Tab-separated table of C-alpha atoms in Angstrom:
chain	number	residue	atom	x	y	z
A	1	UNK	CA	2.008	-33.381	47.061
A	2	UNK	CA	1.386	-31.175	44.007
A	3	UNK	CA	4.225	-28.809	43.026
A	4	UNK	CA	3.349	-25.149	43.579
A	5	UNK	CA	4.154	-22.356	41.091
A	6	UNK	CA	6.356	-19.378	42.001
A	7	UNK	CA	5.553	-17.771	45.274
A	8	UNK	CA	3.804	-14.429	45.366
A	9	UNK	CA	7.116	-12.752	46.239
A	10	UNK	CA	8.817	-14.253	43.174
A	11	UNK	CA	5.965	-13.139	40.925
A	12	UNK	CA	6.202	-9.570	42.194
A	13	UNK	CA	9.978	-9.645	41.847
A	14	UNK	CA	9.762	-10.807	38.235
A	15	UNK	CA	7.117	-8.190	37.395
A	16	UNK	CA	9.173	-5.490	39.120
A	17	UNK	CA	12.309	-6.416	37.200
A	18	UNK	CA	10.423	-6.410	33.898
A	19	UNK	CA	8.937	-2.993	34.648
A	20	UNK	CA	12.366	-1.678	35.614
A	21	UNK	CA	14.217	-2.911	32.501
A	22	UNK	CA	11.613	-2.789	29.698
A	23	UNK	CA	11.622	1.009	29.328
A	24	UNK	CA	15.398	0.967	28.876
A	25	UNK	CA	15.136	-1.749	26.255
A	26	UNK	CA	12.515	0.202	24.286
A	27	UNK	CA	14.461	3.468	24.621
A	28	UNK	CA	17.543	1.854	23.121
A	29	UNK	CA	15.460	0.502	20.246
A	30	UNK	CA	13.826	3.839	19.480
A	31	UNK	CA	17.140	5.655	19.760
A	32	UNK	CA	18.430	3.560	16.835
A	33	UNK	CA	15.505	4.479	14.571
A	34	UNK	CA	15.522	7.825	12.836
A	35	UNK	CA	13.654	9.085	9.809
A	36	UNK	CA	14.656	11.880	7.503
A	37	UNK	CA	12.591	13.668	4.904
A	38	UNK	CA	13.534	13.312	1.250
A	39	UNK	CA	12.168	15.453	-1.560
A	40	UNK	CA	10.875	13.947	-4.797
A	41	UNK	CA	10.661	16.425	-7.665
A	42	UNK	CA	8.148	15.334	-10.311
A	43	UNK	CA	9.792	17.721	-12.819
A	44	UNK	CA	6.415	18.285	-14.470
A	45	UNK	CA	6.659	14.735	-15.843
A	46	UNK	CA	3.627	13.544	-13.903
A	47	UNK	CA	0.525	15.651	-13.419
A	48	UNK	CA	-2.287	14.018	-11.542
A	49	UNK	CA	-5.232	14.860	-9.360
A	50	UNK	CA	-6.141	12.995	-6.244
A	51	UNK	CA	-3.360	11.049	-4.604
A	52	UNK	CA	-1.676	7.702	-4.297
A	53	UNK	CA	-3.387	4.766	-2.624
A	54	UNK	CA	-0.370	2.482	-2.831
A	55	UNK	CA	3.374	2.741	-3.502
A	56	UNK	CA	5.968	0.019	-3.953
A	57	UNK	CA	9.424	-0.274	-5.444
A	58	UNK	CA	9.636	-3.097	-7.968
A	59	UNK	CA	12.479	-5.522	-8.675
A	60	UNK	CA	13.521	-3.222	-11.530
A	61	UNK	CA	14.209	-0.329	-9.114
A	62	UNK	CA	11.243	1.719	-10.328
A	63	UNK	CA	8.470	3.082	-8.101
A	64	UNK	CA	5.006	1.680	-8.853
A	65	UNK	CA	2.142	3.943	-7.768
A	66	UNK	CA	-1.621	3.479	-7.722
A	67	UNK	CA	-3.343	6.767	-8.565
A	68	UNK	CA	-6.714	7.664	-7.036
A	69	UNK	CA	-8.771	8.410	-9.131
A	70	UNK	CA	-9.103	6.982	-11.842
A	71	UNK	CA	-7.121	3.842	-11.025
A	72	UNK	CA	-4.131	4.315	-13.320
A	73	UNK	CA	-0.841	2.708	-12.308
A	74	UNK	CA	2.150	5.013	-12.839
A	75	UNK	CA	5.622	3.497	-13.041
A	76	UNK	CA	8.252	6.076	-12.102
A	77	UNK	CA	11.947	6.041	-12.924
A	78	UNK	CA	13.678	8.045	-10.205
A	79	UNK	CA	17.219	9.428	-10.156
A	80	UNK	CA	19.077	10.535	-7.048
A	81	UNK	CA	20.564	14.016	-7.370
A	82	UNK	CA	22.102	14.064	-3.906
A	83	UNK	CA	21.339	13.296	-0.268
A	84	UNK	CA	17.560	13.474	0.270
A	85	UNK	CA	17.096	14.882	-3.260
A	86	UNK	CA	15.355	12.741	-5.874
A	87	UNK	CA	13.733	13.493	-9.247
A	88	UNK	CA	11.331	11.640	-11.521
A	89	UNK	CA	12.926	11.293	-14.954
A	90	UNK	CA	10.446	9.044	-16.737
A	91	UNK	CA	6.851	7.880	-16.267
A	92	UNK	CA	4.998	4.971	-17.814
A	93	UNK	CA	1.246	4.631	-17.334
A	94	UNK	CA	-0.638	1.372	-17.089
A	95	UNK	CA	-4.371	1.875	-17.561
A	96	UNK	CA	-5.445	-1.770	-17.672
A	97	UNK	CA	-7.383	-1.462	-14.413
A	98	UNK	CA	-9.425	1.476	-15.713
A	99	UNK	CA	-10.528	-0.710	-18.640
A	100	UNK	CA	-12.305	-3.147	-16.294
A	101	UNK	CA	-16.055	-2.836	-16.753
A	102	UNK	CA	-18.190	-2.054	-13.701
A	103	UNK	CA	-21.533	-3.771	-13.226
A	104	UNK	CA	-24.658	-3.043	-11.249
A	105	UNK	CA	-26.053	-5.498	-8.673
A	106	UNK	CA	-28.449	-6.869	-11.277
A	107	UNK	CA	-25.486	-7.819	-13.497
A	108	UNK	CA	-26.043	-5.116	-16.107
A	109	UNK	CA	-23.019	-3.193	-17.396
A	110	UNK	CA	-22.630	0.315	-16.003
A	111	UNK	CA	-21.341	2.240	-19.020
A	112	UNK	CA	-21.464	5.565	-17.192
A	113	UNK	CA	-18.691	4.573	-14.788
A	114	UNK	CA	-15.195	4.459	-16.305
A	115	UNK	CA	-13.139	4.623	-13.119
A	116	UNK	CA	-11.919	1.876	-10.816
A	117	UNK	CA	-10.808	2.378	-7.228
A	118	UNK	CA	-7.346	0.855	-6.835
A	119	UNK	CA	-6.957	-0.150	-3.214
A	120	UNK	CA	-3.530	-1.750	-3.329
A	121	UNK	CA	-0.701	-3.179	-5.393
A	122	UNK	CA	2.305	-5.401	-4.998
A	123	UNK	CA	5.159	-5.987	-7.426
A	124	UNK	CA	7.064	-9.268	-7.716
A	125	UNK	CA	9.023	-11.100	-10.402
A	126	UNK	CA	12.432	-10.180	-11.751
A	127	UNK	CA	13.877	-6.885	-12.968
A	128	UNK	CA	13.454	-7.956	-16.608
A	129	UNK	CA	9.937	-9.320	-16.049
A	130	UNK	CA	8.079	-7.574	-13.212
A	131	UNK	CA	4.645	-8.906	-12.227
A	132	UNK	CA	2.002	-6.612	-10.719
A	133	UNK	CA	-0.955	-7.669	-8.620
A	134	UNK	CA	-3.514	-4.873	-8.320
A	135	UNK	CA	-6.654	-4.872	-6.173
A	136	UNK	CA	-9.525	-2.707	-7.363
A	137	UNK	CA	-13.256	-2.232	-7.018
A	138	UNK	CA	-16.137	-0.189	-8.390
A	139	UNK	CA	-15.413	3.501	-7.878
A	140	UNK	CA	-18.958	4.409	-6.878
A	141	UNK	CA	-19.785	4.912	-3.209
A	142	UNK	CA	-23.198	4.240	-1.708
A	143	UNK	CA	-25.341	1.227	-1.048
A	144	UNK	CA	-28.496	0.526	0.855
A	145	UNK	CA	-30.557	3.168	2.549
A	146	UNK	CA	-27.725	4.350	4.815
A	147	UNK	CA	-25.168	4.783	2.014
A	148	UNK	CA	-25.456	8.553	1.857
A	149	UNK	CA	-26.689	8.786	-1.723
A	150	UNK	CA	-29.054	5.853	-1.394
A	151	UNK	CA	-28.780	2.581	-3.245
A	152	UNK	CA	-26.837	3.215	-6.438
A	153	UNK	CA	-27.200	-0.369	-7.646
A	154	UNK	CA	-23.432	-0.731	-7.573
A	155	UNK	CA	-21.906	-4.166	-7.545
A	156	UNK	CA	-21.091	-4.707	-3.885
A	157	UNK	CA	-18.957	-7.716	-4.856
A	158	UNK	CA	-16.821	-5.814	-7.356
A	159	UNK	CA	-13.451	-6.257	-5.641
A	160	UNK	CA	-11.003	-8.138	-7.838
A	161	UNK	CA	-7.276	-8.835	-8.163
A	162	UNK	CA	-5.697	-8.239	-11.570
A	163	UNK	CA	-2.339	-9.702	-12.565
A	164	UNK	CA	-0.181	-7.782	-15.044
A	165	UNK	CA	2.945	-9.304	-16.548
A	166	UNK	CA	5.683	-7.664	-18.597
A	167	UNK	CA	6.635	-9.538	-21.746
A	168	UNK	CA	9.144	-7.026	-23.072
A	169	UNK	CA	6.809	-4.964	-25.256
């Protein structure tokens, strides 16, 4: 005789117990999580238009930001003034991504486009030698007949990953 699985009663009992205890488990988890707002004062050190597409603290304790547009990476030194009160004290700019040349679908260089769209970044390495990996693509939007502005000839395969290393200078 083949062994039968749990009876229908046992199945309903197990489901009932799970439904009874799961909300309590999730409530205790959410009760432990709380977020507070902190203010970051740029102190006029960094003026930019647009916004950030990516943020990450590096191994050196600085905040690496991808700026949209034009694709510049800003490296912020931040000091804590008090609870929930932070200020930018120094900014370094890395424009290596904006120097990447955009091409059209036919392979020709697009000299009229000097911006790159940074879509993400990650920072690894050590505090003395951080390594950045930055994903970027052609800044132009539009392709094909449904692209809004029509076919702009942009390179639809323009997404790349760039690796930046710090050598001390």
